[in-house]
Short mmCIF file of C-alpha atoms in Angstrom, two decimals:
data_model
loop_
_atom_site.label_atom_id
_atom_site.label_comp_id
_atom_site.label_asym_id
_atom_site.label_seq_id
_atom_site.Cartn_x
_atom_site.Cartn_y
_atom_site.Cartn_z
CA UNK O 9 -36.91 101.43 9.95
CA UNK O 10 -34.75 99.17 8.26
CA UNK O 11 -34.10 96.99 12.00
CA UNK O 12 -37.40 96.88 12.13
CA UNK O 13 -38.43 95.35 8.65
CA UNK O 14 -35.91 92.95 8.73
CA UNK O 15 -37.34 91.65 12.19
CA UNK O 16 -40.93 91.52 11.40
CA UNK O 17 -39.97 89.84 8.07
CA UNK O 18 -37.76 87.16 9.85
CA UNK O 19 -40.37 85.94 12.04
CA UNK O 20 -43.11 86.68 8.95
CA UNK O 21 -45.17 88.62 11.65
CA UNK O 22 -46.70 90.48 8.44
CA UNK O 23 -48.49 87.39 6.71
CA UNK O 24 -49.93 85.95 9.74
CA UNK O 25 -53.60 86.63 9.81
CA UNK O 26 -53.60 86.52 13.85
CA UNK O 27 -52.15 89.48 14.38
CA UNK O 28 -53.05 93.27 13.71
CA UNK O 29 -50.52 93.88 11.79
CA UNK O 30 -51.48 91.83 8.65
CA UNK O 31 -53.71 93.62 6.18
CA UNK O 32 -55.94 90.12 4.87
CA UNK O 33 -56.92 91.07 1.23
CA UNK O 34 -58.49 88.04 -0.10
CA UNK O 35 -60.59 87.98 -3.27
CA UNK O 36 -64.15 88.27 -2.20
CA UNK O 37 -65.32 89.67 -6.07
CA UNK O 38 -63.91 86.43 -7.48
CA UNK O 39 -66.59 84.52 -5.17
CA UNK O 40 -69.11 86.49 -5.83
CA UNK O 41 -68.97 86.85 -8.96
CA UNK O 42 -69.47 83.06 -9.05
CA UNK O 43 -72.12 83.02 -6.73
CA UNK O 44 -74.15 85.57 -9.25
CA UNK O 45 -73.66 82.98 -12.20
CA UNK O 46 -75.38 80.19 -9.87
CA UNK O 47 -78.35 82.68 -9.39
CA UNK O 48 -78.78 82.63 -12.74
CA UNK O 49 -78.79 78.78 -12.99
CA UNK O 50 -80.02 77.49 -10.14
CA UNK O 51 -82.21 80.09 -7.60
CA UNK O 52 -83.30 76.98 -5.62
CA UNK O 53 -80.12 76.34 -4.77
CA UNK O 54 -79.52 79.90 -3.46
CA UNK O 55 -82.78 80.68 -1.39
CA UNK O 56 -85.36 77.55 -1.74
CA UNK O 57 -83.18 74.77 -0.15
CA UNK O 58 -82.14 77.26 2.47
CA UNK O 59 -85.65 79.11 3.79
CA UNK O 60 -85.45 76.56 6.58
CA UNK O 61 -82.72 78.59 8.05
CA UNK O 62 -84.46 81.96 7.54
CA UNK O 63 -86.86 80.43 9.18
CA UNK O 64 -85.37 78.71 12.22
CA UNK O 65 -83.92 82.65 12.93
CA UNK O 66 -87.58 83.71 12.33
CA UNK O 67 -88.88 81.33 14.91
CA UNK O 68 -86.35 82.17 17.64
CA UNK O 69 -87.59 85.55 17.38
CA UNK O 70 -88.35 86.00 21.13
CA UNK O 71 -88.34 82.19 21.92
CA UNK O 72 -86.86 80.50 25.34
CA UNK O 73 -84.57 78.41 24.98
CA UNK O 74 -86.96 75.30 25.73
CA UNK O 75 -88.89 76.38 22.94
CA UNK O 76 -85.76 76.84 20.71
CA UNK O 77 -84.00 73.52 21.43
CA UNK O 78 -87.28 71.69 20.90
CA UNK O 79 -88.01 73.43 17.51
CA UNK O 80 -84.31 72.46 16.59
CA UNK O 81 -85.14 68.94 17.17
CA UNK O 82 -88.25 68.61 15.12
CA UNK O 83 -90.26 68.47 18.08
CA UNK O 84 -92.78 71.38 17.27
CA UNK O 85 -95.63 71.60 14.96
CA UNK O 86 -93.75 74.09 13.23
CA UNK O 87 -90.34 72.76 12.95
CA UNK O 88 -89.20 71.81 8.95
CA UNK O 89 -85.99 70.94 8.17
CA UNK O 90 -84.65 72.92 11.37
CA UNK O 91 -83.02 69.31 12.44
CA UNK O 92 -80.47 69.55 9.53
CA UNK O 93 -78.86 72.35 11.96
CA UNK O 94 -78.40 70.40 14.73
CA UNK O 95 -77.87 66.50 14.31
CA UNK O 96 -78.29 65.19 17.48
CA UNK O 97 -81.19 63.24 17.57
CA UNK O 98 -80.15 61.36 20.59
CA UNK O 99 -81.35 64.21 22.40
CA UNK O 100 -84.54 63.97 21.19
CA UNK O 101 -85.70 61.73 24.13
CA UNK O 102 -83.75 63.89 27.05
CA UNK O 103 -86.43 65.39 28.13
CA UNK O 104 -84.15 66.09 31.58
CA UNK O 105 -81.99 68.09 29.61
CA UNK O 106 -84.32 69.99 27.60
CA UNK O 107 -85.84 71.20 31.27
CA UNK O 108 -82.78 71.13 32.80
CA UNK O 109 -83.28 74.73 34.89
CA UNK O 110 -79.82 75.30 34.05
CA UNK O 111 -80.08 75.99 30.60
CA UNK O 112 -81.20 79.15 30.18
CA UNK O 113 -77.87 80.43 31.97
CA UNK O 114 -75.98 77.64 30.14
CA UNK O 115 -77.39 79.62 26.63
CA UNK O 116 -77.11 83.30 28.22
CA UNK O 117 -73.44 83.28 28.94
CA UNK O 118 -72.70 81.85 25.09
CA UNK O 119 -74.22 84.82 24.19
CA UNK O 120 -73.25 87.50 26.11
CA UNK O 121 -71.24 89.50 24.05
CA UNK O 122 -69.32 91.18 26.62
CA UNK O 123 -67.09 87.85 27.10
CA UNK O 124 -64.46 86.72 24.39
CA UNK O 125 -65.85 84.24 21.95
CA UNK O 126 -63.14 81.73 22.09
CA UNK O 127 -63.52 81.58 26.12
CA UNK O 128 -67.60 81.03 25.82
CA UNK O 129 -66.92 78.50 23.22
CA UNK O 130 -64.82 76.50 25.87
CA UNK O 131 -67.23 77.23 28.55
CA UNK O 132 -70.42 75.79 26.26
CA UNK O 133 -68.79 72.72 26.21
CA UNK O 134 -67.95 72.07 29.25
CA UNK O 135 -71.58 73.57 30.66
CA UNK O 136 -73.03 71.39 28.33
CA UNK O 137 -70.95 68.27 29.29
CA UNK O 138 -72.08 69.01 32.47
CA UNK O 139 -76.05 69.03 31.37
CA UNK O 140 -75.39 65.89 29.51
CA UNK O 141 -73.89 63.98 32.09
CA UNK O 142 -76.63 61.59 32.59
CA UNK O 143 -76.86 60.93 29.20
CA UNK O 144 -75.25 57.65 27.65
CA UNK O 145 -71.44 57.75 26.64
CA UNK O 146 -72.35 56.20 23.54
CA UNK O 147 -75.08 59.90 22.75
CA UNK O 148 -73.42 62.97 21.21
CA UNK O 149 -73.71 65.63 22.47
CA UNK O 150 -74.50 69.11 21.46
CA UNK O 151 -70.96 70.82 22.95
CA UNK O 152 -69.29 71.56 19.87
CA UNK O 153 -68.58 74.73 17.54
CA UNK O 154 -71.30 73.62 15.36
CA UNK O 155 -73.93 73.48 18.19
CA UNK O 156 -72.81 76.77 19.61
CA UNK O 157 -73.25 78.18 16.18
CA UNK O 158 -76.88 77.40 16.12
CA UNK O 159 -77.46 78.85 19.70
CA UNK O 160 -75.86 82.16 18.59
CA UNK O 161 -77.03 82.44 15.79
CA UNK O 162 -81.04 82.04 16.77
CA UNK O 163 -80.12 84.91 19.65
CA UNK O 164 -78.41 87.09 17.59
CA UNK O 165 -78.39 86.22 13.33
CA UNK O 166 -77.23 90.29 12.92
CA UNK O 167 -73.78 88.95 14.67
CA UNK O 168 -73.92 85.34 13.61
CA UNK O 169 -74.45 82.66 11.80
CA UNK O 170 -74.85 78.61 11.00
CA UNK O 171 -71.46 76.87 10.44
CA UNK O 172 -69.85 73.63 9.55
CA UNK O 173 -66.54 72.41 9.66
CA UNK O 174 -66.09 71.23 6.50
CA UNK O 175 -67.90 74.65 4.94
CA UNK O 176 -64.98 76.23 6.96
CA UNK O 177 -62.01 74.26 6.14
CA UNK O 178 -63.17 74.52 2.15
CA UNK O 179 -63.29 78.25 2.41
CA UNK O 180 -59.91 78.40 4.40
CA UNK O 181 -58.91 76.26 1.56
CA UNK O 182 -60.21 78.66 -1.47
CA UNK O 183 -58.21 81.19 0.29
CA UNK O 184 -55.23 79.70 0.78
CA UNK O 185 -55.03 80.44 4.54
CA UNK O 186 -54.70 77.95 7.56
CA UNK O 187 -57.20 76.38 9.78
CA UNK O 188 -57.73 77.50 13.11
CA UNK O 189 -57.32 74.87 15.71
CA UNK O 190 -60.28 73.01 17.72
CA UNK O 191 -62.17 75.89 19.98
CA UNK O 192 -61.25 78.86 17.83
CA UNK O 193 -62.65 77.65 14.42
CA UNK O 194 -66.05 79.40 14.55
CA UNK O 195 -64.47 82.74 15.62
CA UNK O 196 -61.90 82.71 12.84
CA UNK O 197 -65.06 81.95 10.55
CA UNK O 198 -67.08 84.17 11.88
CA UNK O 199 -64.30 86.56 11.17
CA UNK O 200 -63.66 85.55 7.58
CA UNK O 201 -68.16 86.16 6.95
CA UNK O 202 -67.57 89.24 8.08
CA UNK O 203 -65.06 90.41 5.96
CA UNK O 204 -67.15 88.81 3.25
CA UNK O 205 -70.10 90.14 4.34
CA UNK O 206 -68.58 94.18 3.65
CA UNK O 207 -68.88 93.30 0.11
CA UNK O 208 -72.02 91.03 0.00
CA UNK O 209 -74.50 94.13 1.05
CA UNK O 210 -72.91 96.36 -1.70
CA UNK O 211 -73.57 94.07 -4.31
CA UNK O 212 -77.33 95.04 -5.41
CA UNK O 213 -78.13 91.84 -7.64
CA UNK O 214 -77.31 89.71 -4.49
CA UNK O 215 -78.94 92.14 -1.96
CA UNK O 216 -81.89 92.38 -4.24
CA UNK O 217 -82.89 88.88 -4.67
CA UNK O 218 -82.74 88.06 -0.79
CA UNK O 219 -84.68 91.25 -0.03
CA UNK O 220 -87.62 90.09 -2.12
CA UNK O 221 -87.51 86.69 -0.81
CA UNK O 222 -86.89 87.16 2.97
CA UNK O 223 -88.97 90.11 3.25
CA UNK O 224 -91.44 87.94 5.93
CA UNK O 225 -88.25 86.91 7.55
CA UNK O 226 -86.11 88.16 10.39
CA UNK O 227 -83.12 89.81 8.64
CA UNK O 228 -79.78 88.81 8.81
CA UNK O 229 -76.88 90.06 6.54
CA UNK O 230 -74.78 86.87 7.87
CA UNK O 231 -76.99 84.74 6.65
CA UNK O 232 -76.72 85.64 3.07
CA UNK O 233 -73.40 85.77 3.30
CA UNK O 234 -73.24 82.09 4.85
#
């Protein structure tokens, strides 16, 4: 209807990606067509400087949380370059945290599923502000989108994955879209990997190299498209 056009254009309701209406078409074969010509040049760059992700995911296979959070501070035999995911080291020493006996329900409700993403991510913060509070002012703490990404990602890398801010604001930025605010960042990323993701597992050269090289790895189509 002609009423109704004229509305939805005046408040531009179709070009903003928060609402069901807008159809987001952004140019995913560009990218990877890119990302094919660095396979060529540089495999390393692709798969080598990044097995210590498969296998942080590989390692949480199963784990506690305990056992989790001290592999993602270097603090097991087996723990690599797992530390690169989560940065802070001032938590190495907190051993009260680490065996806190509220943790485990701290890390279950991040990841149940069942509760909006955006409300968990608020939650995790302020659980883990909680957990923390004995901890110095001057310590970081791991209550941010980037943390929660780790957690979630080690419980479930078929529905998540690692993420950084500034990975997230240059990919907003290729694509010529706007940042989410503070809280909802990781969900609208999440959201943008798995749009990415749809065309990712159809391309064969791409699917092909990962399968031969993650084969002894827990699988996760997120990942490669991270």
């Amino acid at each position: 209807r002609t009423e109704l056009k004229e509305a939805l254009e005046e408040i531009d309701l179709l070009h903003d990606e928060r609402y069901p209406l807008y159809e987001q078409k952004h140019d995913w074969k560009t990218l990877i067509a890119a990302y094919k010509k660095l396979l060529k040049k540089n495999q390393s760059v692709a798969f080598d400087d990044e097995k210590y992700k498969w296998e942080t995911i590989t390692y949480a296979n199963n784990k506690d949380w305990k056992e989790i959070l001290l592999y993602l501070l270097g603090k097991t035999a087996d723990s690599k370059k797992s530390s690169n995911l989560f940065y802070y080291a001032s938590l190495n020493n907190a051993k009260s945290f680490i065996e806190d006996s509220r943790l485990t329900s701290v890390m279950d409700s991040l990841c149940d599923e069942s509760t909006d993403l955006d409300k968990r991510l608020g939650d995790f913060t302020s659980n883990i502000n909680q957990l923390t509070s004995s901890l110095d002012e001057k310590y970081a703490r791991p209550n941010d989108e980037r943390s929660a990404s780790v957690f979630l990602t080690c419980h479930n890398p078929e529905k998540h994955t690692f993420y950084k801010p500034s990975y997230y604001e240059k990919l907003c930025k290729y694509l010529e879209i706007q940042n989410e605010s503070a809280g909802k960042k990781y969900s609208h990323y999440i959201s943008l990997i798995a749009d990415f993701e749809k065309f990712v597992v159809n391309d064969k050269t791409i699917m092909d190299f990962y399968d031969s090289r993650t084969k002894d790895y827990v699988k996760s189509t997120k990942l490669i498209a991270q």
